[in-house]
PDB file of C-alpha atoms in Angstrom:
ATOM      1  CA  VAL A   1      13.244   9.823  74.388  1.00 49.00           C
ATOM      2  CA  LEU A   2      14.928   7.988  71.585  1.00 51.00           C
ATOM      3  CA  ALA A   3      16.033  10.095  68.704  1.00 56.00           C
ATOM      4  CA  ARG A   4      14.094   9.544  65.502  1.00 58.00           C
ATOM      5  CA  PRO A   5      16.260   7.684  63.010  1.00 54.00           C
ATOM      6  CA  ARG A   6      17.335   9.850  60.150  1.00 59.00           C
ATOM      7  CA  ALA A   7      16.106   8.879  56.724  1.00 54.00           C
ATOM      8  CA  ARG A   8      18.749   7.412  54.527  1.00 56.00           C
ATOM      9  CA  VAL A   9      19.703   9.753  51.735  1.00 52.00           C
ATOM     10  CA  VAL A  10      19.963   7.884  48.469  1.00 50.00           C
ATOM     11  CA  SER A  11      22.544   9.198  46.094  1.00 52.00           C
ATOM     12  CA  PRO A  12      21.048  10.422  42.809  1.00 48.00           C
ATOM     13  CA  SER A  13      23.677   8.365  41.054  1.00 47.00           C
ATOM     14  CA  LEU A  14      21.762   5.219  42.011  1.00 45.00           C
ATOM     15  CA  PHE A  15      18.974   6.293  39.685  1.00 45.00           C
ATOM     16  CA  PHE A  16      21.311   6.628  36.703  1.00 43.00           C
ATOM     17  CA  SER A  17      21.481   3.974  34.025  1.00 47.00           C
ATOM     18  CA  PRO A  18      23.540   0.836  34.767  1.00 47.00           C
ATOM     19  CA  ILE A  19      26.083   1.984  32.189  1.00 45.00           C
ATOM     20  CA  VAL A  20      26.800   5.160  34.174  1.00 46.00           C
ATOM     21  CA  VAL A  21      27.016   3.178  37.430  1.00 42.00           C
ATOM     22  CA  VAL A  22      29.455   0.775  35.845  1.00 43.00           C
ATOM     23  CA  PHE A  23      31.509   3.707  34.665  1.00 43.00           C
ATOM     24  CA  ALA A  24      31.490   5.305  38.136  1.00 46.00           C
ATOM     25  CA  ARG A  25      32.684   2.130  39.831  1.00 48.00           C
ATOM     26  CA  ALA A  26      35.163   1.118  37.190  1.00 47.00           C
ATOM     27  CA  ARG A  27      38.894   1.423  37.649  1.00 48.00           C
ATOM     28  CA  VAL A  28      40.859   3.702  35.421  1.00 45.00           C
ATOM     29  CA  ALA A  29      42.024   0.667  33.461  1.00 49.00           C
ATOM     30  CA  ILE A  30      38.490  -0.270  32.351  1.00 50.00           C
ATOM     31  CA  ALA A  31      37.035   3.263  32.142  1.00 54.00           C
ATOM     32  CA  PRO A  32      37.558   3.509  28.333  1.00 55.00           C
ATOM     33  CA  ARG A  33      35.502   0.341  27.883  1.00 58.00           C
ATOM     34  CA  ALA A  34      32.617   1.821  29.862  1.00 54.00           C
ATOM     35  CA  VAL A  35      32.760   4.976  27.737  1.00 51.00           C
ATOM     36  CA  VAL A  36      32.557   2.876  24.560  1.00 49.00           C
ATOM     37  CA  ILE A  37      29.527   1.030  25.969  1.00 54.00           C
ATOM     38  CA  ALA A  38      27.811   4.322  26.809  1.00 52.00           C
ATOM     39  CA  ILE A  39      28.443   5.776  23.346  1.00 54.00           C
ATOM     40  CA  PHE A  40      27.207   2.579  21.669  1.00 53.00           C
ATOM     41  CA  ALA A  41      24.045   2.602  23.788  1.00 54.00           C
ATOM     42  CA  ARG A  42      23.305   6.204  22.868  1.00 61.00           C
ATOM     43  CA  SER A  43      23.873   5.625  19.150  1.00 61.00           C
ATOM     44  CA  SER A  44      21.697   2.477  19.201  1.00 59.00           C
ATOM     45  CA  PHE A  45      18.910   4.407  20.917  1.00 56.00           C
ATOM     46  CA  ALA A  46      19.109   7.179  18.316  1.00 56.00           C
ATOM     47  CA  ARG A  47      19.059   4.673  15.469  1.00 63.00           C
ATOM     48  CA  ALA A  48      16.050   2.875  16.947  1.00 56.00           C
ATOM     49  CA  SER A  49      14.243   6.192  17.301  1.00 55.00           C
ATOM     50  CA  LEU A  50      14.825   6.963  13.633  1.00 58.00           C
ATOM     51  CA  GLU A  51      13.643   3.506  12.574  1.00 67.00           C
ATOM     52  CA  LYS A  52      10.371   3.957  14.473  1.00 71.00           C
ATOM     53  CA  THR A  53       9.534   7.291  12.833  1.00 76.00           C
ATOM     54  CA  PRO A  54       6.092   6.870  11.199  1.00 81.00           C
ATOM     55  CA  ASP A  55       5.841   7.217   7.433  1.00 77.00           C
ATOM     56  CA  PHE A  56       3.321  10.048   7.293  1.00 86.00           C
ATOM     57  CA  THR A  57       3.624  10.410   3.513  1.00 88.00           C
ATOM     58  CA  ALA A  58       2.410   6.853   2.884  1.00 91.00           C
ATOM     59  CA  GLN A  59      -0.369   7.217   5.445  1.00 92.00           C
ATOM     60  CA  LYS A  60      -1.507  10.496   3.904  1.00 93.00           C
ATOM     61  CA  ARG A  61      -1.788   8.876   0.477  1.00 95.00           C
ATOM     62  CA  LYS A  62      -3.724   5.971   1.949  1.00 95.00           C
ATOM     63  CA  ARG A  63      -6.098   8.318   3.764  1.00 95.00           C
ATOM     64  CA  VAL A  64      -7.014  10.370   0.685  1.00 96.00           C
ATOM     65  CA  SER A  65      -7.149   7.200  -1.436  1.00 96.00           C
ATOM     66  CA  PHE A  66      -9.959   5.763   0.663  1.00 97.00           C
ATOM     67  CA  MET A  67     -11.583   9.138   1.424  1.00 96.00           C
ATOM     68  CA  PRO A  68     -11.046  11.375  -1.630  1.00 95.00           C
ATOM     69  CA  ARG A  69     -13.809  13.662  -0.365  1.00 94.00           C
ATOM     70  CA  LEU A  70     -11.140  15.085   1.960  1.00 94.00           C
ATOM     71  CA  LEU A  71      -9.573  16.768  -1.067  1.00 92.00           C
ATOM     72  CA  ASP A  72     -12.698  18.862  -1.527  1.00 90.00           C
ATOM     73  CA  ASN A  73     -13.625  19.286   2.142  1.00 91.00           C
ATOM     74  CA  ASN A  74     -10.288  20.915   2.976  1.00 90.00           C
ATOM     75  CA  ARG A  75      -8.148  21.485  -0.100  1.00 85.00           C
ATOM     76  CA  ALA A  76      -5.519  23.506   1.724  1.00 87.00           C
ATOM     77  CA  LYS A  77      -4.855  20.663   4.174  1.00 88.00           C
ATOM     78  CA  HIS A  78      -5.119  17.614   1.898  1.00 87.00           C
ATOM     79  CA  LEU A  79      -4.513  18.708  -1.705  1.00 87.00           C
ATOM     80  CA  THR A  80      -0.894  19.616  -1.058  1.00 91.00           C
ATOM     81  CA  SER A  81       1.898  19.825  -3.616  1.00 92.00           C
ATOM     82  CA  ASP A  82       3.156  16.298  -2.859  1.00 92.00           C
ATOM     83  CA  ILE A  83      -0.305  14.843  -3.475  1.00 94.00           C
ATOM     84  CA  GLN A  84      -0.627  16.797  -6.717  1.00 94.00           C
ATOM     85  CA  THR A  85       2.767  15.576  -7.932  1.00 96.00           C
ATOM     86  CA  TRP A  86       1.927  11.982  -6.998  1.00 96.00           C
ATOM     87  CA  GLN A  87      -1.381  12.174  -8.891  1.00 97.00           C
ATOM     88  CA  ARG A  88       0.198  13.652 -11.997  1.00 97.00           C
ATOM     89  CA  ASN A  89       2.620  10.734 -12.076  1.00 97.00           C
ATOM     90  CA  VAL A  90      -0.104   8.133 -11.453  1.00 98.00           C
ATOM     91  CA  GLN A  91      -2.366   9.488 -14.184  1.00 98.00           C
ATOM     92  CA  ARG A  92       0.526   9.890 -16.626  1.00 98.00           C
ATOM     93  CA  ASP A  93       1.541   6.263 -16.099  1.00 98.00           C
ATOM     94  CA  ILE A  94      -2.023   4.989 -16.618  1.00 98.00           C
ATOM     95  CA  SER A  95      -2.512   7.053 -19.781  1.00 97.00           C
ATOM     96  CA  ALA A  96       0.793   5.800 -21.171  1.00 97.00           C
ATOM     97  CA  VAL A  97      -0.448   2.193 -21.348  1.00 97.00           C
ATOM     98  CA  GLU A  98      -4.262   2.506 -21.561  1.00 98.00           C
ATOM     99  CA  THR A  99      -6.600   4.754 -23.596  1.00 97.00           C
ATOM    100  CA  VAL A 100      -7.616   6.810 -20.587  1.00 98.00           C
ATOM    101  CA  ARG A 101      -8.181  10.577 -20.599  1.00 98.00           C
ATOM    102  CA  PHE A 102      -8.075  12.599 -17.404  1.00 98.00           C
ATOM    103  CA  GLY A 103      -9.533  16.075 -16.983  1.00 98.00           C
ATOM    104  CA  ASP A 104      -8.073  18.699 -14.693  1.00 97.00           C
ATOM    105  CA  ASP A 105      -7.882  18.044 -10.946  1.00 96.00           C
ATOM    106  CA  CYS A 106      -8.789  14.337 -11.146  1.00 97.00           C
ATOM    107  CA  PHE A 107      -7.869  11.808  -8.478  1.00 98.00           C
ATOM    108  CA  VAL A 108      -7.219   8.050  -8.643  1.00 98.00           C
ATOM    109  CA  GLY A 109      -6.702   6.150  -5.382  1.00 98.00           C
ATOM    110  CA  GLU A 110      -4.107   3.489  -4.609  1.00 97.00           C
ATOM    111  CA  GLY A 111      -4.802   0.022  -5.957  1.00 97.00           C
ATOM    112  CA  THR A 112      -7.320   1.164  -8.564  1.00 98.00           C
ATOM    113  CA  GLU A 113      -7.043  -0.556 -11.942  1.00 98.00           C
ATOM    114  CA  ILE A 114      -8.307   1.042 -15.165  1.00 98.00           C
ATOM    115  CA  PHE A 115      -8.294  -0.960 -18.398  1.00 98.00           C
ATOM    116  CA  ALA A 116      -9.166   0.705 -21.680  1.00 98.00           C
ATOM    117  CA  GLU A 117      -8.267  -0.849 -24.987  1.00 95.00           C
ATOM    118  CA  PRO A 118      -8.521   1.256 -28.176  1.00 94.00           C
ATOM    119  CA  GLY A 119     -12.218   1.673 -28.880  1.00 93.00           C
ATOM    120  CA  ARG A 120     -13.077   1.047 -25.226  1.00 96.00           C
ATOM    121  CA  ASP A 121     -11.893   4.396 -23.882  1.00 98.00           C
ATOM    122  CA  VAL A 122     -12.249   5.594 -20.315  1.00 98.00           C
ATOM    123  CA  ALA A 123     -12.661   9.335 -19.705  1.00 98.00           C
ATOM    124  CA  LEU A 124     -12.759  11.219 -16.395  1.00 98.00           C
ATOM    125  CA  GLY A 125     -14.140  14.755 -16.321  1.00 98.00           C
ATOM    126  CA  ASP A 126     -12.635  17.654 -14.419  1.00 98.00           C
ATOM    127  CA  GLY A 127     -12.519  17.034 -10.688  1.00 97.00           C
ATOM    128  CA  ALA A 128     -13.637  13.390 -10.907  1.00 98.00           C
ATOM    129  CA  ARG A 129     -12.663  11.218  -7.931  1.00 98.00           C
ATOM    130  CA  VAL A 130     -12.012   7.468  -8.029  1.00 98.00           C
ATOM    131  CA  ALA A 131     -11.159   5.999  -4.622  1.00 98.00           C
ATOM    132  CA  ALA A 132      -8.917   3.071  -3.737  1.00 98.00           C
ATOM    133  CA  ARG A 133      -9.164  -0.458  -5.145  1.00 98.00           C
ATOM    134  CA  CYS A 134     -11.710   0.235  -7.864  1.00 98.00           C
ATOM    135  CA  PHE A 135     -11.867  -1.736 -11.117  1.00 98.00           C
ATOM    136  CA  ILE A 136     -12.924   0.024 -14.322  1.00 98.00           C
ATOM    137  CA  HIS A 137     -12.992  -1.609 -17.746  1.00 98.00           C
ATOM    138  CA  GLY A 138     -14.122   0.644 -20.555  1.00 98.00           C
ATOM    139  CA  PRO A 139     -15.983   1.946 -22.325  1.00 98.00           C
ATOM    140  CA  CYS A 140     -16.730   4.263 -19.415  1.00 98.00           C
ATOM    141  CA  ALA A 141     -17.263   8.019 -19.075  1.00 98.00           C
ATOM    142  CA  ILE A 142     -17.252   9.573 -15.602  1.00 98.00           C
ATOM    143  CA  GLY A 143     -18.564  13.139 -15.438  1.00 98.00           C
ATOM    144  CA  ALA A 144     -17.099  16.240 -13.869  1.00 98.00           C
ATOM    145  CA  ARG A 145     -16.934  16.211 -10.070  1.00 98.00           C
ATOM    146  CA  ALA A 146     -18.448  12.707  -9.943  1.00 98.00           C
ATOM    147  CA  SER A 147     -17.062  10.393  -7.270  1.00 98.00           C
ATOM    148  CA  LEU A 148     -16.656   6.640  -7.105  1.00 98.00           C
ATOM    149  CA  ASN A 149     -15.901   5.206  -3.677  1.00 98.00           C
ATOM    150  CA  ALA A 150     -13.669   2.287  -2.742  1.00 98.00           C
ATOM    151  CA  ASN A 151     -13.979  -1.193  -4.256  1.00 98.00           C
ATOM    152  CA  ALA A 152     -16.378  -0.201  -7.029  1.00 98.00           C
ATOM    153  CA  HIS A 153     -16.491  -2.463 -10.084  1.00 98.00           C
ATOM    154  CA  ILE A 154     -17.493  -1.228 -13.546  1.00 98.00           C
ATOM    155  CA  GLU A 155     -17.550  -3.425 -16.642  1.00 98.00           C
ATOM    156  CA  GLY A 156     -18.416  -1.419 -19.751  1.00 98.00           C
ATOM    157  CA  GLY A 157     -19.345  -4.287 -22.055  1.00 97.00           C
ATOM    158  CA  ALA A 158     -19.519  -3.269 -25.718  1.00 97.00           C
ATOM    159  CA  VAL A 159     -21.675  -0.134 -25.305  1.00 98.00           C
ATOM    160  CA  GLY A 160     -20.323   1.307 -22.055  1.00 98.00           C
ATOM    161  CA  VAL A 161     -21.213   2.917 -18.736  1.00 98.00           C
ATOM    162  CA  THR A 162     -21.850   6.658 -18.491  1.00 98.00           C
ATOM    163  CA  ILE A 163     -21.935   8.494 -15.150  1.00 98.00           C
ATOM    164  CA  GLY A 164     -23.167  12.096 -15.081  1.00 98.00           C
ATOM    165  CA  ASP A 165     -21.688  15.199 -13.492  1.00 98.00           C
ATOM    166  CA  ASP A 166     -21.812  15.574  -9.694  1.00 98.00           C
ATOM    167  CA  THR A 167     -23.002  12.005  -9.080  1.00 98.00           C
ATOM    168  CA  ARG A 168     -21.973  10.309  -5.830  1.00 98.00           C
ATOM    169  CA  ILE A 169     -21.491   6.545  -5.801  1.00 98.00           C
ATOM    170  CA  GLY A 170     -20.898   4.555  -2.621  1.00 98.00           C
ATOM    171  CA  PRO A 171     -18.400   1.754  -1.933  1.00 98.00           C
ATOM    172  CA  ARG A 172     -18.749  -1.738  -3.410  1.00 98.00           C
ATOM    173  CA  PHE A 173     -20.905  -0.427  -6.271  1.00 98.00           C
ATOM    174  CA  SER A 174     -21.063  -2.591  -9.382  1.00 98.00           C
ATOM    175  CA  ALA A 175     -22.305  -1.966 -12.907  1.00 98.00           C
ATOM    176  CA  PHE A 176     -22.241  -4.621 -15.632  1.00 98.00           C
ATOM    177  CA  ALA A 177     -23.131  -3.338 -19.102  1.00 98.00           C
ATOM    178  CA  PHE A 178     -23.492  -6.798 -20.634  1.00 98.00           C
ATOM    179  CA  ASN A 179     -25.457 -10.015 -20.198  1.00 97.00           C
ATOM    180  CA  HIS A 180     -24.660 -13.616 -20.983  1.00 97.00           C
ATOM    181  CA  VAL A 181     -26.933 -15.352 -23.458  1.00 97.00           C
ATOM    182  CA  PHE A 182     -28.364 -18.571 -22.018  1.00 97.00           C
ATOM    183  CA  ASP A 183     -31.353 -19.368 -24.282  1.00 97.00           C
ATOM    184  CA  ASP A 184     -30.102 -22.797 -25.312  1.00 97.00           C
ATOM    185  CA  PRO A 185     -30.054 -25.157 -22.326  1.00 97.00           C
ATOM    186  CA  GLU A 186     -28.124 -27.742 -24.332  1.00 97.00           C
ATOM    187  CA  THR A 187     -25.156 -25.424 -24.957  1.00 98.00           C
ATOM    188  CA  ASN A 188     -22.645 -24.166 -22.423  1.00 98.00           C
ATOM    189  CA  ILE A 189     -23.496 -20.609 -21.412  1.00 98.00           C
ATOM    190  CA  ARG A 190     -19.930 -19.511 -22.029  1.00 96.00           C
ATOM    191  CA  GLU A 191     -20.318 -20.563 -25.679  1.00 97.00           C
ATOM    192  CA  GLN A 192     -23.514 -18.558 -26.331  1.00 98.00           C
ATOM    193  CA  GLY A 193     -21.948 -15.099 -26.302  1.00 97.00           C
ATOM    194  CA  VAL A 194     -23.054 -11.887 -24.652  1.00 97.00           C
ATOM    195  CA  THR A 195     -25.254  -8.879 -25.376  1.00 98.00           C
ATOM    196  CA  SER A 196     -24.718  -5.252 -24.382  1.00 98.00           C
ATOM    197  CA  GLN A 197     -27.089  -2.284 -24.212  1.00 98.00           C
ATOM    198  CA  GLY A 198     -25.111   0.014 -21.922  1.00 98.00           C
ATOM    199  CA  ILE A 199     -25.846   1.752 -18.623  1.00 98.00           C
ATOM    200  CA  THR A 200     -26.513   5.460 -18.138  1.00 98.00           C
ATOM    201  CA  ILE A 201     -26.486   7.158 -14.733  1.00 98.00           C
ATOM    202  CA  GLY A 202     -27.624  10.772 -14.795  1.00 98.00           C
ATOM    203  CA  LYS A 203     -26.419  13.940 -13.124  1.00 98.00           C
ATOM    204  CA  ASP A 204     -26.567  14.638  -9.395  1.00 98.00           C
ATOM    205  CA  VAL A 205     -27.488  11.040  -8.525  1.00 98.00           C
ATOM    206  CA  TRP A 206     -26.731   9.527  -5.125  1.00 98.00           C
ATOM    207  CA  ILE A 207     -26.120   5.775  -5.182  1.00 98.00           C
ATOM    208  CA  GLY A 208     -25.606   4.048  -1.833  1.00 98.00           C
ATOM    209  CA  ALA A 209     -23.151   1.335  -0.877  1.00 98.00           C
ATOM    210  CA  SER A 210     -23.295  -2.155  -2.422  1.00 98.00           C
ATOM    211  CA  VAL A 211     -25.695  -1.209  -5.223  1.00 98.00           C
ATOM    212  CA  CYS A 212     -25.672  -3.304  -8.406  1.00 98.00           C
ATOM    213  CA  VAL A 213     -26.917  -1.935 -11.745  1.00 98.00           C
ATOM    214  CA  THR A 214     -27.665  -4.337 -14.582  1.00 98.00           C
ATOM    215  CA  ASP A 215     -27.301  -3.836 -18.313  1.00 98.00           C
ATOM    216  CA  GLY A 216     -29.740  -1.619 -20.173  1.00 98.00           C
ATOM    217  CA  VAL A 217     -30.705   0.538 -17.163  1.00 98.00           C
ATOM    218  CA  HIS A 218     -31.062   4.325 -17.278  1.00 98.00           C
ATOM    219  CA  ILE A 219     -31.018   6.130 -13.899  1.00 98.00           C
ATOM    220  CA  GLY A 220     -32.508   9.610 -14.160  1.00 98.00           C
ATOM    221  CA  ASP A 221     -31.021  12.876 -12.945  1.00 98.00           C
ATOM    222  CA  HIS A 222     -31.307  13.844  -9.241  1.00 98.00           C
ATOM    223  CA  SER A 223     -32.478  10.366  -8.180  1.00 98.00           C
ATOM    224  CA  VAL A 224     -31.424   8.323  -5.130  1.00 98.00           C
ATOM    225  CA  VAL A 225     -30.735   4.575  -4.997  1.00 98.00           C
ATOM    226  CA  GLY A 226     -30.786   2.978  -1.545  1.00 98.00           C
ATOM    227  CA  MET A 227     -27.996   0.849  -0.109  1.00 98.00           C
ATOM    228  CA  GLY A 228     -27.851  -2.746  -1.305  1.00 98.00           C
ATOM    229  CA  SER A 229     -30.336  -2.263  -4.144  1.00 98.00           C
ATOM    230  CA  VAL A 230     -30.276  -4.234  -7.395  1.00 98.00           C
ATOM    231  CA  VAL A 231     -31.429  -1.916 -10.187  1.00 98.00           C
ATOM    232  CA  THR A 232     -32.918  -3.908 -13.056  1.00 98.00           C
ATOM    233  CA  ARG A 233     -35.188  -1.274 -14.636  1.00 98.00           C
ATOM    234  CA  ASP A 234     -35.090   2.437 -15.423  1.00 98.00           C
ATOM    235  CA  VAL A 235     -35.312   4.959 -12.589  1.00 98.00           C
ATOM    236  CA  GLU A 236     -37.184   8.209 -13.181  1.00 97.00           C
ATOM    237  CA  PRO A 237     -35.624  11.599 -12.384  1.00 96.00           C
ATOM    238  CA  TYR A 238     -36.006  12.625  -8.727  1.00 97.00           C
ATOM    239  CA  ALA A 239     -37.159   9.103  -7.725  1.00 98.00           C
ATOM    240  CA  VAL A 240     -35.973   7.410  -4.542  1.00 98.00           C
ATOM    241  CA  VAL A 241     -35.686   3.645  -5.089  1.00 98.00           C
ATOM    242  CA  ALA A 242     -34.564   0.695  -2.963  1.00 98.00           C
ATOM    243  CA  GLY A 243     -34.762  -3.074  -2.777  1.00 98.00           C
ATOM    244  CA  ASN A 244     -34.060  -6.141  -4.882  1.00 97.00           C
ATOM    245  CA  PRO A 245     -35.273  -5.470  -7.470  1.00 98.00           C
ATOM    246  CA  ALA A 246     -35.288  -1.730  -6.792  1.00 98.00           C
ATOM    247  CA  ARG A 247     -38.740  -0.118  -6.531  1.00 98.00           C
ATOM    248  CA  VAL A 248     -39.889   3.468  -6.097  1.00 98.00           C
ATOM    249  CA  ILE A 249     -40.183   4.478  -2.432  1.00 97.00           C
ATOM    250  CA  ARG A 250     -41.062   8.094  -3.054  1.00 97.00           C
ATOM    251  CA  TYR A 251     -40.181  11.085  -5.217  1.00 97.00           C
ATOM    252  CA  ARG A 252     -37.949  13.961  -4.175  1.00 97.00           C
ATOM    253  CA  LYS A 253     -39.902  16.007  -6.695  1.00 91.00           C
ATOM    254  CA  ARG A 254     -42.476  14.839  -9.170  1.00 79.00           C
ATOM    255  CA  PRO A 255     -40.972  14.639 -12.646  1.00 68.00           C
ATOM    256  CA  PRO A 256     -42.662  16.728 -15.331  1.00 69.00           C
ATOM    257  CA  PRO A 257     -45.322  14.886 -17.359  1.00 73.00           C
ATOM    258  CA  LYS A 258     -44.016  13.109 -20.438  1.00 70.00           C
TER     259      LYS A 258
END
């Protein structure tokens, strides 16, 4: 019976990096060069590891900028000292160049622009939240604990836009508190001026994404405006409206008789 051939034992050194193998086979004369190569490889690897370290601070700011509700859902986790310091600096810088007043515990997301000339003030109540990439041109008053989600656009016209306490407004919302005059068909519209009546949005209102509100509209307290609606007339308190133009779908609670 033929003996079973013994398995070849592979030296563990064969699994080492090529640099170590080179060092093991090198003569004494070239050993220092191999050591230099090994040290350089290790330092390059360490440097590459440091360069690939994610920037968690920037990502954290981006996250709360687009989802400021996180600050209220879990304050201990998201409203940390670095976020508070960042927000104090952001709001200080805005107030230094525009007539903007911030209450306590406000938040303004990255990329948001607020413009408020003297006489066209913008005011944010305590705990108000404005998410990333919003545009606000005063006059505008945003109530306490009200929130404006990303990419909202507010133009205050001459009279202004008022948003009540505890109102929630979805992304891509727009409110234009002015209208172009276009009565004379023989004159360029841009030369006929504008009018402004102002827009008022009540307390505890929920406005869905991509809603547009036109000048002169009053939206009553505790009402709901469906996604994508164009609001061209007043909305009663507790009404649920949707469509273009927005119409009453139902009432959350019948308003008291006038």
